[in-house]
Amino acid sequence: MLKRVFLTGFLLVTLSSMAWAQKTITFASDCTWPPMEMMSEQKECIGFGPDLVNAMAKAGGFNVVIQNTAWDGIFAGLAMGKYNAISSSVSITEERKATMDFSDPYFEVKQGVVVREDSPFKSEADLAGKTVGAQIGTTGYFAAMRIVGDKAKSYDEVGLAITDLANGRIDAVICDDAVAADYALMNPDYADKLAMPFVIVPDEPEYLGFAVKKGDSETLEAINKALTAVRDSGEYDQIYKKWFGSE
Amino acid sequence: MAEKKTTIDVGDGAAIPTKHDIGLFSAWWIALIGALGIITYLSVFKPDPYWRILKFLPDGVLVTFQVTILSIILALILGLFTGLGRISKNRAVNLIASTYVEVVRGIPLLVQLFYIYFALGQVFANLPDSNFVFVFLKNMPPLVAAVIAMGFCYGAYMGEVFRAGIQSIDKGQTEAARSLGFNRRQTMFYVILPQAWRTILPPVGNEFIALLKDSSLVSILAVSDILRRGREFASVTFNYFETYTMVALVYLVITLLLSKAVSSMEERLNYYGRR
């Protein structure tokens, strides 16, 4: 009897998985980057990125798995094939393009500067010689290195840098403006302590894209197609509105 | 009929090799020459990226040494008092020292680092500027926080080393000193501790090496040690294999040199084993 139950169950599982034989794309996300990617108390990765990816999965007809991955080493994991793509607010840069392929851009960012409320810093020049923190390997960290050189401090997570800033150990934190605004304006713990006095104006606009392993055109095509579909259907604007309030 | 051999050589059984057995000696040389050789070979023949990585690391090496040496000094001071406290007849002192050891040994070093740096940092940040202790705590640089965390943790281990070293001295020494009219404090500082040093120093040397390796954990506090420098390099260039190879080799060379220093110190102190 028991045997038959098992057999039937096994058959059901096999059949149903065959019926749902969709392509699965595994995305790596570093869920420490609010409001783009962050961990909810239900231990799910939520934010603008995951919402967009899930909408794309529906539009593009593939399954999606979001894998929480530490930022430091997220690119190494992609090269090793541990996941198919990275959805983690990755800025498209020339250096990165040499080692991975990028989808069409899905978001524009600038580098926002977060300081303590009482700080006098009003422009990039004011930061010279100050201690500036950023998350390791982000475009914010590259900007910090460009401005203050060796005084740039790299953190594993942007949240740790923000904590150090609020605790008075460093003078400023540079990160994507969406994240900077979230900490400086929305975050209940920091909104009254921190401010974002200015953003660094880049020479060329900086865009976020989904990264895939170099040469993986199949995944790239699926992602691009789904992204276009989500943009055309207006779903993109809805998600944007949900997380950023305006269009 | 030949005489039957009745003695057994110590070397016949599963004995621990001495330094006269070539094995231990050559393992150290193979590791050191191998590591130095690979570093040199890679830097000379593949300067891109290996020489670039090597050039990127030195200030990290300096920070690692700073953290290690400052932490060991703090740990030794804490360890001495903890060790004395652990054998103290004063109940309160004994209890405080023992509790410190129990608590610290029960919490992973990484968690302690996070706790002292980030958790207590938040508490310190809200202190008023009323006295210089508060002001210092508020403006504590990361390196100092890292040193305090590491020293605090290793102080507990060191306390056990001190306790064991003191207890290894024969009771007769205390009895002799006491009968000569030394009081308890004099007995400890003039008779017991000078002898206990010999037992204490070798494990202290080992703790020193262990601390140097564990100091790589402070990279989590954004202290720019060897590992953090390596990670920064890799995060920009994506040369993970090359960078971590170099980082590992640099650590290896440093610990090999230190372990040699510790073992030669051990030999000098080993009065009993001297022939």
Short mmCIF file of C-alpha atoms in Angstrom, two decimals:
data_model
loop_
_atom_site.label_atom_id
_atom_site.label_comp_id
_atom_site.label_asym_id
_atom_site.label_seq_id
_atom_site.Cartn_x
_atom_site.Cartn_y
_atom_site.Cartn_z
CA MET A 1 0.00 0.00 0.00
CA LEU A 2 2.67 2.41 1.11
CA LYS A 3 4.66 1.52 -1.96
CA ARG A 4 1.80 2.45 -4.23
CA VAL A 5 1.33 5.78 -2.51
CA PHE A 6 4.97 6.55 -3.03
CA LEU A 7 4.86 5.49 -6.65
CA THR A 8 1.81 7.60 -7.39
CA GLY A 9 3.38 10.55 -5.64
CA PHE A 10 6.59 10.11 -7.55
CA LEU A 11 4.70 9.91 -10.83
CA LEU A 12 2.69 13.00 -10.03
CA VAL A 13 5.80 14.98 -9.19
CA THR A 14 7.57 13.86 -12.33
CA LEU A 15 4.61 14.59 -14.57
CA SER A 16 3.87 17.96 -13.09
CA SER A 17 7.48 19.03 -13.32
CA MET A 18 7.46 17.95 -16.94
CA ALA A 19 4.34 19.95 -17.56
CA TRP A 20 5.97 22.99 -15.99
CA ALA A 21 9.25 22.48 -17.78
CA GLN A 22 10.10 26.12 -17.96
CA LYS A 23 13.55 27.54 -18.03
CA THR A 24 14.73 28.58 -14.59
CA ILE A 25 17.03 31.55 -14.27
CA THR A 26 18.86 31.88 -10.98
CA PHE A 27 19.65 35.45 -9.99
CA ALA A 28 22.17 36.35 -7.32
CA SER A 29 21.26 39.37 -5.19
CA ASP A 30 23.10 40.99 -2.33
CA CYS A 31 20.07 41.83 -0.23
CA THR A 32 21.75 44.59 1.80
CA TRP A 33 21.05 47.48 -0.54
CA PRO A 34 17.73 49.09 0.42
CA PRO A 35 15.43 49.87 -1.25
CA MET A 36 16.82 48.12 -4.35
CA GLU A 37 17.41 44.75 -2.70
CA MET A 38 16.87 44.04 0.97
CA MET A 39 15.89 41.29 3.37
CA SER A 40 12.39 41.34 4.81
CA GLU A 41 11.63 39.97 8.24
CA GLN A 42 10.10 36.98 6.48
CA LYS A 43 13.63 36.32 5.17
CA GLU A 44 12.68 37.07 1.60
CA CYS A 45 14.64 39.30 -0.68
CA ILE A 46 12.37 42.27 -1.40
CA GLY A 47 12.81 45.61 -3.07
CA PHE A 48 12.75 47.18 -6.49
CA GLY A 49 15.12 44.59 -7.99
CA PRO A 50 13.29 41.44 -6.89
CA ASP A 51 9.91 42.93 -7.90
CA LEU A 52 11.26 43.74 -11.33
CA VAL A 53 12.81 40.30 -11.73
CA ASN A 54 9.58 38.57 -10.70
CA ALA A 55 7.55 40.68 -13.11
CA MET A 56 10.05 39.83 -15.84
CA ALA A 57 9.75 36.13 -15.06
CA LYS A 58 5.98 36.32 -15.53
CA ALA A 59 6.27 38.29 -18.75
CA GLY A 60 9.13 36.23 -20.14
CA GLY A 61 7.75 32.82 -19.18
CA PHE A 62 10.62 31.57 -17.06
CA ASN A 63 11.00 30.58 -13.44
CA VAL A 64 13.13 32.71 -11.22
CA VAL A 65 15.13 31.86 -8.13
CA ILE A 66 16.74 34.70 -6.19
CA GLN A 67 19.79 33.63 -4.29
CA ASN A 68 21.06 35.90 -1.53
CA THR A 69 24.79 36.24 -2.13
CA ALA A 70 27.42 38.37 -0.41
CA TRP A 71 28.53 41.21 -2.64
CA ASP A 72 32.22 40.54 -2.21
CA GLY A 73 32.66 37.59 -4.55
CA ILE A 74 29.30 37.88 -6.32
CA PHE A 75 31.13 38.33 -9.65
CA ALA A 76 33.43 35.38 -8.96
CA GLY A 77 30.35 33.20 -8.40
CA LEU A 78 28.91 34.28 -11.75
CA ALA A 79 32.14 33.37 -13.52
CA MET A 80 32.07 29.98 -11.77
CA GLY A 81 28.50 29.38 -12.95
CA LYS A 82 26.91 29.24 -9.49
CA TYR A 83 24.00 31.26 -10.84
CA ASN A 84 22.89 32.48 -14.27
CA ALA A 85 22.69 36.18 -13.62
CA ILE A 86 23.19 38.94 -11.07
CA SER A 87 20.34 41.23 -10.12
CA SER A 88 22.01 43.35 -7.48
CA SER A 89 22.02 46.96 -8.68
CA VAL A 90 25.17 46.31 -10.67
CA SER A 91 26.34 49.44 -12.48
CA ILE A 92 27.43 48.88 -16.05
CA THR A 93 31.10 49.89 -16.24
CA GLU A 94 33.74 49.34 -18.90
CA GLU A 95 35.92 47.33 -16.49
CA ARG A 96 33.06 45.00 -15.63
CA LYS A 97 32.09 44.62 -19.29
CA ALA A 98 35.48 43.05 -19.88
CA THR A 99 34.64 40.10 -17.62
CA MET A 100 30.86 39.78 -17.94
CA ASP A 101 27.97 40.69 -20.24
CA PHE A 102 25.21 43.12 -19.34
CA SER A 103 21.52 43.30 -20.18
CA ASP A 104 19.89 46.51 -21.35
CA PRO A 105 20.01 49.13 -18.61
CA TYR A 106 17.01 49.09 -16.24
CA PHE A 107 17.73 52.02 -13.94
CA GLU A 108 19.79 55.16 -13.83
CA VAL A 109 21.81 55.98 -10.72
CA LYS A 110 24.08 58.72 -9.54
CA GLN A 111 26.43 58.45 -6.62
CA GLY A 112 24.82 59.99 -3.55
CA VAL A 113 26.88 61.33 -0.65
CA VAL A 114 25.53 60.67 2.84
CA VAL A 115 26.85 62.72 5.75
CA ARG A 116 25.78 63.50 9.31
CA GLU A 117 23.10 66.15 9.64
CA ASP A 118 25.50 68.69 11.21
CA SER A 119 28.28 68.22 8.62
CA PRO A 120 29.49 71.23 6.61
CA PHE A 121 30.18 69.27 3.39
CA LYS A 122 28.37 70.78 0.42
CA SER A 123 30.38 69.57 -2.57
CA GLU A 124 32.88 67.01 -3.74
CA ALA A 125 35.78 69.39 -3.04
CA ASP A 126 34.84 69.60 0.65
CA LEU A 127 35.47 65.88 1.01
CA ALA A 128 39.18 66.11 0.16
CA GLY A 129 41.27 64.63 2.95
CA LYS A 130 38.23 63.26 4.80
CA THR A 131 37.55 59.61 5.59
CA VAL A 132 34.93 58.35 3.18
CA GLY A 133 33.34 54.90 3.42
CA ALA A 134 31.62 52.77 0.80
CA GLN A 135 30.78 49.16 0.09
CA ILE A 136 33.74 47.27 -1.33
CA GLY A 137 33.80 46.93 -5.11
CA THR A 138 30.89 49.30 -5.77
CA THR A 139 30.95 52.35 -8.02
CA GLY A 140 30.51 54.36 -4.80
CA TYR A 141 33.82 52.96 -3.55
CA PHE A 142 35.49 53.77 -6.86
CA ALA A 143 34.22 57.34 -6.53
CA ALA A 144 35.52 57.51 -2.95
CA MET A 145 38.95 56.30 -4.09
CA ARG A 146 38.99 58.90 -6.84
CA ILE A 147 38.14 61.72 -4.39
CA VAL A 148 40.13 60.83 -1.27
CA GLY A 149 42.55 58.11 -2.44
CA ASP A 150 43.85 55.99 0.45
CA LYS A 151 41.41 57.56 2.88
CA ALA A 152 38.61 55.58 1.26
CA LYS A 153 37.40 52.81 3.56
CA SER A 154 35.80 49.71 2.14
CA TYR A 155 33.04 47.87 4.02
CA ASP A 156 31.46 44.50 3.36
CA GLU A 157 27.98 46.02 3.41
CA VAL A 158 26.81 49.57 2.94
CA GLY A 159 24.80 49.25 6.17
CA LEU A 160 28.00 48.87 8.17
CA ALA A 161 29.44 51.98 6.56
CA ILE A 162 26.25 53.91 7.41
CA THR A 163 26.45 52.67 11.02
CA ASP A 164 30.04 53.89 11.27
CA LEU A 165 28.99 57.22 9.80
CA ALA A 166 26.14 57.61 12.28
CA ASN A 167 28.50 56.62 15.11
CA GLY A 168 30.92 59.34 14.06
CA ARG A 169 33.82 57.21 12.91
CA ILE A 170 33.87 58.34 9.29
CA ASP A 171 32.88 61.58 7.58
CA ALA A 172 30.81 60.44 4.61
CA VAL A 173 29.45 57.42 2.77
CA ILE A 174 29.08 57.22 -1.00
CA CYS A 175 26.53 54.85 -2.55
CA ASP A 176 23.82 54.78 -5.24
CA ASP A 177 21.55 57.80 -4.79
CA ALA A 178 18.45 55.63 -4.35
CA VAL A 179 20.11 53.84 -1.44
CA ALA A 180 21.58 57.05 -0.04
CA ALA A 181 18.16 58.70 -0.09
CA ASP A 182 16.62 55.69 1.61
CA TYR A 183 19.06 55.88 4.52
CA ALA A 184 19.13 59.68 4.80
CA LEU A 185 15.40 60.34 4.36
CA MET A 186 13.31 57.19 4.93
CA ASN A 187 15.15 55.04 7.46
CA PRO A 188 13.55 55.48 10.91
CA ASP A 189 16.91 55.05 12.70
CA TYR A 190 18.92 57.42 10.56
CA ALA A 191 16.55 59.91 8.93
CA ASP A 192 17.03 62.52 11.67
CA LYS A 193 20.79 61.91 12.00
CA LEU A 194 21.91 61.72 8.38
CA ALA A 195 21.51 63.87 5.31
CA MET A 196 22.29 63.64 1.61
CA PRO A 197 23.56 67.14 0.75
CA PHE A 198 24.60 66.41 -2.85
CA VAL A 199 25.10 63.78 -5.52
CA ILE A 200 28.24 63.39 -7.57
CA VAL A 201 27.50 64.38 -11.14
CA PRO A 202 29.11 61.81 -13.43
CA ASP A 203 30.74 62.56 -16.79
CA GLU A 204 28.56 59.90 -18.37
CA PRO A 205 25.25 58.60 -17.04
CA GLU A 206 25.55 55.47 -14.88
CA TYR A 207 23.07 52.66 -15.49
CA LEU A 208 22.24 49.47 -13.66
CA GLY A 209 22.03 46.24 -15.64
CA PHE A 210 21.63 42.53 -15.07
CA ALA A 211 24.99 40.79 -15.41
CA VAL A 212 25.36 37.37 -17.01
CA LYS A 213 28.38 35.19 -17.60
CA LYS A 214 30.43 36.32 -20.58
CA GLY A 215 29.05 34.69 -23.72
CA ASP A 216 25.78 33.47 -22.14
CA SER A 217 23.62 34.98 -24.90
CA GLU A 218 20.69 32.66 -24.20
CA THR A 219 20.09 34.02 -20.69
CA LEU A 220 20.84 37.54 -21.82
CA GLU A 221 18.27 37.34 -24.59
CA ALA A 222 15.59 36.00 -22.24
CA ILE A 223 16.30 38.79 -19.74
CA ASN A 224 16.29 41.55 -22.35
CA LYS A 225 13.09 40.31 -23.91
CA ALA A 226 11.34 40.11 -20.56
CA LEU A 227 12.63 43.54 -19.55
CA THR A 228 11.24 45.10 -22.73
CA ALA A 229 7.91 43.39 -22.14
CA VAL A 230 7.69 44.67 -18.57
CA ARG A 231 8.57 48.19 -19.69
CA ASP A 232 6.00 48.12 -22.52
CA SER A 233 3.18 46.80 -20.35
CA GLY A 234 3.62 49.66 -17.89
CA GLU A 235 4.44 47.25 -15.08
CA TYR A 236 7.88 48.78 -14.73
CA ASP A 237 6.36 52.15 -13.92
CA GLN A 238 4.08 50.56 -11.31
CA ILE A 239 7.03 48.92 -9.57
CA TYR A 240 8.96 52.17 -9.74
CA LYS A 241 6.05 54.02 -8.20
CA LYS A 242 5.73 51.41 -5.46
CA TRP A 243 9.32 51.85 -4.28
CA PHE A 244 10.11 55.45 -5.13
CA GLY A 245 6.71 57.12 -4.91
CA SER A 246 6.97 59.15 -8.13
CA GLU A 247 7.69 58.45 -11.79
CA MET B 1 74.09 -17.56 21.90
CA ALA B 2 73.92 -13.81 21.44
CA GLU B 3 72.93 -11.62 24.35
CA LYS B 4 69.30 -10.66 24.15
CA LYS B 5 68.81 -6.91 23.88
CA THR B 6 67.03 -5.76 26.98
CA THR B 7 66.89 -2.01 26.56
CA ILE B 8 64.33 -0.17 24.51
CA ASP B 9 65.34 3.01 22.67
CA VAL B 10 62.94 5.89 23.07
CA GLY B 11 63.03 6.33 19.31
CA ASP B 12 61.69 2.82 18.74
CA GLY B 13 58.12 3.60 19.62
CA ALA B 14 55.69 6.23 18.48
CA ALA B 15 57.81 9.03 19.89
CA ILE B 16 57.54 12.67 18.99
CA PRO B 17 60.33 13.57 16.55
CA THR B 18 63.00 15.87 17.92
CA LYS B 19 64.64 18.66 16.00
CA HIS B 20 67.45 16.26 15.26
CA ASP B 21 65.10 14.23 13.09
CA ILE B 22 65.48 15.93 9.77
CA GLY B 23 61.72 15.79 9.03
CA LEU B 24 60.55 18.76 11.03
CA PHE B 25 63.44 20.85 9.91
CA SER B 26 62.97 20.31 6.23
CA ALA B 27 59.20 20.79 6.27
CA TRP B 28 59.78 24.30 7.50
CA TRP B 29 62.43 24.99 4.86
CA ILE B 30 60.33 23.51 2.06
CA ALA B 31 57.37 25.69 3.03
CA LEU B 32 59.44 28.85 3.38
CA ILE B 33 61.57 28.43 0.27
CA GLY B 34 58.54 27.25 -1.67
CA ALA B 35 56.46 30.26 -0.64
CA LEU B 36 59.25 32.76 -1.27
CA GLY B 37 60.10 31.04 -4.54
CA ILE B 38 56.53 31.16 -5.82
CA ILE B 39 56.17 34.82 -4.81
CA THR B 40 59.42 35.73 -6.55
CA TYR B 41 58.69 33.67 -9.64
CA LEU B 42 55.20 35.11 -10.08
CA SER B 43 56.29 38.70 -9.45
CA VAL B 44 59.19 38.50 -11.88
CA PHE B 45 57.69 36.46 -14.68
CA LYS B 46 54.05 37.50 -14.38
CA PRO B 47 54.31 41.05 -13.05
CA ASP B 48 50.81 41.69 -14.30
CA PRO B 49 48.92 41.18 -12.00
CA TYR B 50 51.16 39.54 -9.37
CA TRP B 51 53.69 42.33 -8.91
CA ARG B 52 50.84 44.84 -8.86
CA ILE B 53 49.15 42.82 -6.12
CA LEU B 54 52.36 42.58 -4.11
CA LYS B 55 52.85 46.33 -4.36
CA PHE B 56 49.30 46.85 -3.13
CA LEU B 57 49.74 44.81 0.08
CA PRO B 58 52.62 46.33 2.17
CA ASP B 59 50.58 48.92 4.07
CA GLY B 60 48.20 46.07 4.87
CA VAL B 61 51.10 44.05 6.28
CA LEU B 62 51.96 47.03 8.47
CA VAL B 63 48.40 47.28 9.77
CA THR B 64 48.29 43.53 10.44
CA PHE B 65 51.47 43.86 12.52
CA GLN B 66 50.12 46.90 14.33
CA VAL B 67 46.91 45.10 15.25
CA THR B 68 48.76 41.93 16.25
CA ILE B 69 51.44 43.56 18.41
CA LEU B 70 49.12 46.01 20.16
CA SER B 71 46.57 43.24 20.77
CA ILE B 72 49.16 40.85 22.20
CA ILE B 73 50.40 43.53 24.60
CA LEU B 74 46.86 44.16 25.81
CA ALA B 75 46.20 40.41 25.97
CA LEU B 76 49.36 39.82 28.03
CA ILE B 77 48.40 42.46 30.57
CA LEU B 78 44.83 41.18 30.80
CA GLY B 79 46.11 37.60 30.81
CA LEU B 80 48.48 38.17 33.71
CA PHE B 81 45.75 39.64 35.87
CA THR B 82 43.24 37.01 34.79
CA GLY B 83 45.71 34.20 35.48
CA LEU B 84 46.48 35.59 38.94
CA GLY B 85 42.77 36.15 39.53
CA ARG B 86 41.96 32.58 38.57
CA ILE B 87 44.23 31.20 41.31
CA SER B 88 43.39 33.90 43.81
CA LYS B 89 42.02 32.90 47.19
CA ASN B 90 39.86 36.01 47.17
CA ARG B 91 36.45 34.70 46.11
CA ALA B 92 35.27 37.88 44.40
CA VAL B 93 38.45 38.29 42.35
CA ASN B 94 38.43 34.63 41.42
CA LEU B 95 34.80 34.79 40.36
CA ILE B 96 35.32 37.87 38.19
CA ALA B 97 38.35 36.37 36.43
CA SER B 98 36.67 33.01 35.90
CA THR B 99 33.48 34.56 34.58
CA TYR B 100 35.47 36.71 32.16
CA VAL B 101 37.21 33.60 30.81
CA GLU B 102 33.96 31.65 30.53
CA VAL B 103 32.10 34.43 28.73
CA VAL B 104 34.86 35.33 26.30
CA ARG B 105 35.67 31.74 25.44
CA GLY B 106 32.00 31.06 24.76
CA ILE B 107 31.59 33.74 22.10
CA PRO B 108 33.20 33.48 18.66
CA LEU B 109 35.87 36.06 18.03
CA LEU B 110 34.08 37.34 14.94
CA VAL B 111 30.92 37.99 16.96
CA GLN B 112 32.96 39.76 19.64
CA LEU B 113 34.54 41.98 17.02
CA PHE B 114 31.11 42.92 15.66
CA TYR B 115 29.84 43.46 19.17
CA ILE B 116 32.60 45.70 20.42
CA TYR B 117 32.88 47.67 17.19
CA PHE B 118 29.32 48.06 15.94
CA ALA B 119 27.05 47.23 18.89
CA LEU B 120 28.98 49.10 21.58
CA GLY B 121 29.89 51.74 19.00
CA GLN B 122 26.22 52.65 18.81
CA VAL B 123 26.08 52.96 22.60
CA PHE B 124 29.26 55.06 22.74
CA ALA B 125 28.02 57.38 20.00
CA ASN B 126 25.17 58.52 22.24
CA LEU B 127 27.36 59.30 25.25
CA PRO B 128 27.59 62.93 26.39
CA ASP B 129 30.90 64.81 26.04
CA SER B 130 31.08 65.13 29.83
CA ASN B 131 34.49 63.56 30.50
CA PHE B 132 37.56 62.44 28.58
CA VAL B 133 36.74 58.72 28.80
CA PHE B 134 33.43 59.28 27.03
CA VAL B 135 35.09 61.49 24.44
CA PHE B 136 37.72 58.83 23.79
CA LEU B 137 35.11 56.08 23.47
CA LYS B 138 33.08 58.22 21.11
CA ASN B 139 35.99 58.98 18.80
CA MET B 140 37.68 55.60 19.04
CA PRO B 141 39.39 54.88 15.72
CA PRO B 142 38.62 51.48 14.13
CA LEU B 143 42.16 50.24 14.73
CA VAL B 144 41.84 50.87 18.47
CA ALA B 145 38.44 49.19 18.56
CA ALA B 146 39.88 46.20 16.73
CA VAL B 147 42.83 46.02 19.14
CA ILE B 148 40.57 46.24 22.18
CA ALA B 149 38.32 43.48 20.80
CA MET B 150 41.21 41.18 19.90
CA GLY B 151 43.08 41.90 23.14
CA PHE B 152 39.95 41.35 25.22
CA CYS B 153 39.34 37.98 23.59
CA TYR B 154 42.92 36.74 23.66
CA GLY B 155 43.32 38.02 27.24
CA ALA B 156 41.03 35.21 28.34
CA TYR B 157 43.06 32.56 26.53
CA MET B 158 46.23 34.14 27.83
CA GLY B 159 44.82 34.02 31.35
CA GLU B 160 44.56 30.25 31.05
CA VAL B 161 48.15 30.07 29.80
CA PHE B 162 49.32 32.09 32.79
CA ARG B 163 47.28 30.03 35.21
CA ALA B 164 48.66 26.78 33.84
CA GLY B 165 52.20 28.18 33.91
CA ILE B 166 51.92 29.29 37.52
CA GLN B 167 50.34 26.03 38.60
CA SER B 168 53.11 24.07 36.90
CA ILE B 169 55.62 25.36 39.44
CA ASP B 170 56.12 22.82 42.21
CA LYS B 171 54.35 23.51 45.47
CA GLY B 172 57.68 23.09 47.25
CA GLN B 173 58.82 26.41 45.80
CA THR B 174 55.98 28.21 47.48
CA GLU B 175 56.53 26.34 50.72
CA ALA B 176 60.25 27.13 50.66
CA ALA B 177 59.65 30.81 49.94
CA ARG B 178 56.97 31.10 52.60
CA SER B 179 59.12 29.39 55.20
CA LEU B 180 61.91 31.87 54.38
CA GLY B 181 59.56 34.65 55.35
CA PHE B 182 58.32 35.86 51.94
CA ASN B 183 54.74 36.99 52.05
CA ARG B 184 52.24 35.73 49.41
CA ARG B 185 52.80 38.61 47.02
CA GLN B 186 56.60 38.39 47.27
CA THR B 187 56.44 34.64 46.73
CA MET B 188 54.44 35.14 43.55
CA PHE B 189 56.54 37.93 42.04
CA TYR B 190 60.05 36.94 43.18
CA VAL B 191 59.88 33.15 43.19
CA ILE B 192 56.98 31.71 41.22
CA LEU B 193 56.54 34.06 38.24
CA PRO B 194 60.23 34.20 37.25
CA GLN B 195 60.21 30.44 37.00
CA ALA B 196 56.75 30.23 35.42
CA TRP B 197 57.88 32.43 32.53
CA ARG B 198 59.73 29.48 31.09
CA THR B 199 56.51 27.48 30.84
CA ILE B 200 54.43 30.46 29.84
CA LEU B 201 56.49 31.94 27.03
CA PRO B 202 56.26 29.14 24.42
CA PRO B 203 52.43 28.99 24.45
CA VAL B 204 52.41 32.79 24.44
CA GLY B 205 54.47 32.60 21.24
CA ASN B 206 51.92 30.24 19.75
CA GLU B 207 49.07 32.51 20.79
CA PHE B 208 50.94 35.35 19.12
CA ILE B 209 50.99 33.46 15.81
CA ALA B 210 47.34 32.45 16.23
CA LEU B 211 46.47 36.08 16.93
CA LEU B 212 48.31 37.22 13.82
CA LYS B 213 46.24 34.84 11.73
CA ASP B 214 43.01 35.75 13.49
CA SER B 215 43.81 39.42 12.90
CA SER B 216 42.55 38.83 9.37
CA LEU B 217 39.08 38.88 10.97
CA VAL B 218 39.42 42.60 11.66
CA SER B 219 39.12 43.21 7.94
CA ILE B 220 35.38 42.94 8.60
CA LEU B 221 35.67 46.20 10.57
CA ALA B 222 37.04 47.97 7.48
CA VAL B 223 40.54 47.95 8.99
CA SER B 224 42.88 47.88 6.01
CA ASP B 225 44.92 44.79 6.86
CA ILE B 226 46.44 42.34 4.38
CA LEU B 227 43.18 40.56 3.67
CA ARG B 228 41.15 43.76 3.26
CA ARG B 229 43.75 45.18 0.89
CA GLY B 230 43.62 41.98 -1.12
CA ARG B 231 39.83 42.07 -1.26
CA GLU B 232 39.91 45.67 -2.39
CA PHE B 233 42.31 44.76 -5.17
CA ALA B 234 40.22 41.79 -6.25
CA SER B 235 36.98 43.74 -6.16
CA VAL B 236 38.35 46.18 -8.73
CA THR B 237 40.28 43.82 -11.00
CA PHE B 238 38.29 40.56 -10.53
CA ASN B 239 41.63 38.72 -10.20
CA TYR B 240 40.38 36.57 -7.33
CA PHE B 241 42.69 33.62 -7.90
CA GLU B 242 45.82 35.70 -8.27
CA THR B 243 45.02 38.03 -5.37
CA TYR B 244 44.15 35.40 -2.79
CA THR B 245 47.14 33.30 -3.85
CA MET B 246 49.38 36.25 -3.02
CA VAL B 247 47.53 37.04 0.22
CA ALA B 248 47.85 33.43 1.39
CA LEU B 249 51.54 33.29 0.53
CA VAL B 250 52.30 36.56 2.32
CA TYR B 251 50.55 35.29 5.47
CA LEU B 252 52.40 31.99 5.16
CA VAL B 253 55.83 33.63 4.95
CA ILE B 254 55.09 35.82 7.97
CA THR B 255 53.80 32.98 10.16
CA LEU B 256 56.67 30.68 9.12
CA LEU B 257 59.25 33.26 10.17
CA LEU B 258 57.41 33.84 13.44
CA SER B 259 57.05 30.15 14.21
CA LYS B 260 60.81 29.77 13.72
CA ALA B 261 61.41 32.59 16.14
CA VAL B 262 59.06 30.99 18.66
CA SER B 263 60.63 27.55 18.40
CA SER B 264 64.17 28.89 18.79
CA MET B 265 63.00 30.84 21.83
CA GLU B 266 61.49 27.65 23.17
CA GLU B 267 64.85 25.91 22.81
CA ARG B 268 66.70 28.65 24.63
CA LEU B 269 64.26 28.46 27.53
CA ASN B 270 64.23 24.70 27.72
CA TYR B 271 66.66 24.28 30.63
CA TYR B 272 65.30 20.89 31.57
CA GLY B 273 65.75 19.33 28.16
CA ARG B 274 69.24 20.69 27.66
CA ARG B 275 71.96 18.08 27.32
#
